[in-house]
Coordinates of C-alpha atoms in Angstrom, one line a residue:
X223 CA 192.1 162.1 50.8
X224 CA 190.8 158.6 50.3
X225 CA 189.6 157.2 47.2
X226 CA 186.8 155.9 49.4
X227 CA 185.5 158.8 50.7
X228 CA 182.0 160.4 49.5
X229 CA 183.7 164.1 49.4
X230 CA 186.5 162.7 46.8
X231 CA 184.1 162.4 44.1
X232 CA 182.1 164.3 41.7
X233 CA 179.1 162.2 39.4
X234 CA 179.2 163.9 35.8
X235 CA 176.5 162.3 33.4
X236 CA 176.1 163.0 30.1
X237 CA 179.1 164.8 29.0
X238 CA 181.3 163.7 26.1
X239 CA 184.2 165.5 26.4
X240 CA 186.7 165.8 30.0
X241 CA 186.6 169.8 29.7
X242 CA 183.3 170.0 30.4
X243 CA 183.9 169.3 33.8
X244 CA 185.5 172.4 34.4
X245 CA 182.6 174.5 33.9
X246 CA 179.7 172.3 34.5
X247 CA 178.9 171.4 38.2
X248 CA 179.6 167.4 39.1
X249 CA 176.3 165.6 41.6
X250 CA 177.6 165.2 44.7
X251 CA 177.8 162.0 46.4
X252 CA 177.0 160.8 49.5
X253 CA 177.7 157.0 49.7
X254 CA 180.2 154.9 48.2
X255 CA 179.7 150.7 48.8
X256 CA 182.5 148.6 47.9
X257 CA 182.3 144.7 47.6
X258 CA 182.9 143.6 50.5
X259 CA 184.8 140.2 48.9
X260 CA 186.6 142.7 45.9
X261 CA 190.4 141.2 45.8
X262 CA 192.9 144.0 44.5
X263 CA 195.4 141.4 43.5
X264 CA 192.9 139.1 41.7
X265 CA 190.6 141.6 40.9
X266 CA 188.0 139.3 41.8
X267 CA 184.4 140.7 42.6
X268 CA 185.7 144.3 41.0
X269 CA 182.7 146.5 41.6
X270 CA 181.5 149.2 43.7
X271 CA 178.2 151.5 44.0
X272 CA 177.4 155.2 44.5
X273 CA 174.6 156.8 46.0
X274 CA 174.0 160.5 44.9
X275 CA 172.7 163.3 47.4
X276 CA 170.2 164.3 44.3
X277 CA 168.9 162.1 41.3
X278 CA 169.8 162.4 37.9
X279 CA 167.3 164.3 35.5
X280 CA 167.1 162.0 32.5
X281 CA 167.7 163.5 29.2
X282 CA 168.6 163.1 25.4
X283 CA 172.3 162.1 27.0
X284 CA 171.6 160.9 30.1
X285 CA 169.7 157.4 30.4
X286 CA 169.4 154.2 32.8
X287 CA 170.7 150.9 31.2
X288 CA 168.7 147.5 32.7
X289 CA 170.5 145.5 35.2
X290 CA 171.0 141.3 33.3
X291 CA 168.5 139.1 35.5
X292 CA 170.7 136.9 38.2
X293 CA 172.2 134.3 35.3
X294 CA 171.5 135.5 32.5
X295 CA 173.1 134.4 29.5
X296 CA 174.4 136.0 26.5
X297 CA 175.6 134.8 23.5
X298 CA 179.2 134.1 22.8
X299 CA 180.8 136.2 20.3
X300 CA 177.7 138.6 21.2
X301 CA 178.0 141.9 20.2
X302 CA 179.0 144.9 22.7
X303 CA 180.1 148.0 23.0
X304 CA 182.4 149.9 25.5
X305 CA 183.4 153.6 25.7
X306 CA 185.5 156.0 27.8
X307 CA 187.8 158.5 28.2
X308 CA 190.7 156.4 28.4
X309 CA 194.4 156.2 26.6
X310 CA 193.3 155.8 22.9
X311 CA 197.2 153.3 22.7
X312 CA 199.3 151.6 25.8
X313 CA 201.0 154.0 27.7
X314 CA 199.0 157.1 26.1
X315 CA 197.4 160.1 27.4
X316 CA 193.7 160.0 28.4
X317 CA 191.2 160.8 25.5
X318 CA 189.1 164.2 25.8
X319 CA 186.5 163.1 23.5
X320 CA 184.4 160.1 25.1
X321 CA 185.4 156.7 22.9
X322 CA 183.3 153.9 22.1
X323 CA 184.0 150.9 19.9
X324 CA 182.4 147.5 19.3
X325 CA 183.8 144.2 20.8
X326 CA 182.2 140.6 21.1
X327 CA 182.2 138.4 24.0
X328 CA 184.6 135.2 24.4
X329 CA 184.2 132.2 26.6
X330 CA 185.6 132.0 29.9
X331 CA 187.7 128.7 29.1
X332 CA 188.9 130.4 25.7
X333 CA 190.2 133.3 27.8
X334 CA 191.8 131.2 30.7
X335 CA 193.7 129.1 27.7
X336 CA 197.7 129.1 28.7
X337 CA 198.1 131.2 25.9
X338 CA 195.7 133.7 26.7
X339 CA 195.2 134.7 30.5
X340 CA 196.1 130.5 31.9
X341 CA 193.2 130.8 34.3
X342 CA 193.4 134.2 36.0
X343 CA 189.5 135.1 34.8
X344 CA 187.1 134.1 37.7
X345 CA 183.4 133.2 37.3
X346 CA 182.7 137.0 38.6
X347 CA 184.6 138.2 35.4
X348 CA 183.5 138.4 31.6
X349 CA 186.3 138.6 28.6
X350 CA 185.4 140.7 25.8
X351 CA 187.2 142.1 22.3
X352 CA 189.6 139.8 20.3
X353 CA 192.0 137.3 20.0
X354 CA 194.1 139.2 17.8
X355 CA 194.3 142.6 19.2
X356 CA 192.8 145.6 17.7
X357 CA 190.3 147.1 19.6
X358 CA 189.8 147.4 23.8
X359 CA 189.3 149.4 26.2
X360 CA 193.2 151.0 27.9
X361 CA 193.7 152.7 31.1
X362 CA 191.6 155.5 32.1
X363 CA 188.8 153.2 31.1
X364 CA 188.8 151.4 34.4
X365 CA 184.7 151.4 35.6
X366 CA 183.6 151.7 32.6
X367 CA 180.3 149.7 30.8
X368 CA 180.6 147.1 29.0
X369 CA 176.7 147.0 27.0
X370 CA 174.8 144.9 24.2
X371 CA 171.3 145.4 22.7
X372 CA 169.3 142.5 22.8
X373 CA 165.5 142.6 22.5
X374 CA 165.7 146.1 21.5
X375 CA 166.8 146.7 25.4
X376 CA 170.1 147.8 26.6
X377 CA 171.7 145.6 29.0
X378 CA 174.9 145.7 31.5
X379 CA 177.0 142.7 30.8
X380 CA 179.9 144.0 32.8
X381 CA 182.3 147.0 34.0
X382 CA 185.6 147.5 32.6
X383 CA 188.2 146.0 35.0
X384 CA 192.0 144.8 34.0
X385 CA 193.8 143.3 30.9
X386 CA 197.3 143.6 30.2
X387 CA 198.2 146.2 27.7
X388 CA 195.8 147.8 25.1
X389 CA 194.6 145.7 22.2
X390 CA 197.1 143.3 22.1
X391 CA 197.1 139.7 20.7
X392 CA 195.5 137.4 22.9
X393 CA 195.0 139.9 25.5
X394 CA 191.4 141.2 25.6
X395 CA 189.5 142.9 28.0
X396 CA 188.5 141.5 31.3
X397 CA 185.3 142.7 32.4
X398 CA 183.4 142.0 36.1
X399 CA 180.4 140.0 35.2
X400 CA 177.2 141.9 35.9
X401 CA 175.1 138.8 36.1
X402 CA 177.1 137.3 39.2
X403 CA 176.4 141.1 40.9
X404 CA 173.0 141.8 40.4
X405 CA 171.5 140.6 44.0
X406 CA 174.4 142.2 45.7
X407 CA 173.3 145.5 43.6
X408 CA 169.9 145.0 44.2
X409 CA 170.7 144.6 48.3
X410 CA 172.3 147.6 48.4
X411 CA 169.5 150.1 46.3
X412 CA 167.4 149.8 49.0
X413 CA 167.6 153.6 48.8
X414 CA 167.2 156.1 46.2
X415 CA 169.6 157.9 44.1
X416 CA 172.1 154.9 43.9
X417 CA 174.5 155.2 41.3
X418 CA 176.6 152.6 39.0
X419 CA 180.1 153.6 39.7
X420 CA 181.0 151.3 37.2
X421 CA 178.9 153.9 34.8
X422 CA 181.4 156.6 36.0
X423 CA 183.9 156.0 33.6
X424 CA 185.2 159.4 32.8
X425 CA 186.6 158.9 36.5
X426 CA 190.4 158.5 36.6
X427 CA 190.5 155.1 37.4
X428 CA 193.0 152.8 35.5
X429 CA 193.3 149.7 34.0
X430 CA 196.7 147.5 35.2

């Protein structure tokens, strides 16, 4: 089966812990829309869209997050949050219980430094966490959002896409960069029922 087919998949929104997906029914999906520029080696343009067969009923755990204007900035060393069901250390099993943990936003230049990633994060890419290590998101966390509060409104900065290891030093999190997305996303919603894979992150996709 390929990972690209519609019938692979099952959407599963609003549950915090992996188990519930055996007894709780998954939204069926009908369309998956990959970038058509995404680079596996480079991991360049890293994000992809689903649309559902049947819209999601919003409740107390199940919510839309806004979509960052074309361009729009946010602050470095802004604060954001990530979560998933990914390894909790490098190398681990994945979690059961959905993770989340706070990280800030670092310049592009200070993450291409030769120390730190020597210029391997593209303009359609977004670091996030810290210089020395600590907390980040691992593997199994791979689609996963990347959000910050500003204006008392939720925003998508990004979707969890590579780093090396888990929280080491002067490895953080590289996320795609919603901002550079957000015509492409908006081209392709020209339907109902379209669906953030990138917000699927109890998926079993991995980090590198």
């Amino acid at each position: 089966i390929q990972l690209s087919s519609p019938s692979y998949w099952s959407v599963y929104a609003g549950i915090l812990k992996q188990t519930e997906t055996r007894y709780r029914s998954g939204s069926r999906v009908q369309k998956i829309i990959s970038h058509p520029n995404y680079d596996s080696d480079s991991k360049d343009n890293d994000v992809a869209l689903m649309k559902l067969q049947t819209p999601l009923s919003f409740t107390d755990t199940v919510a839309p997050v806004c979509l960052p204007n074309p361009g729009m900035m946010f602050q470095p060393d802004q604060r954001c949050w990530i979560s998933g069901w990914g390894a909790e250390y490098h190398g681990g099993e994945t979690s059961d219980v959905l993770n989340a943990v706070m990280v800030r936003l670092i310049e592009r230049y200070i993450c291409n430094d030769a120390r730190v990633y020597n210029g391997l994060v593209l303009p359609t890419m977004i670091c996030a966490g810290y210089l020395e290590g600590g907390k980040d998101s691992c593997q199994g966390d791979s689609g996963g959002p990347l959000v910050t509060e500003k204006n008392s409104v939720w925003w998508l900065v990004g979707d969890t896409s590579w780093g090396t290891g888990c929280a080491s030093h002067r490895r953080p999190g590289v996320y795609g960069n919603m901002t550079v997305f957000t015509d492409w996303i908006y081209r392709n919603m020209q339907v109902k029922y379209m669906f953030m894979l990138f917000l699927q992150h109890f998926i079993q996709a991995y980090r590198v």
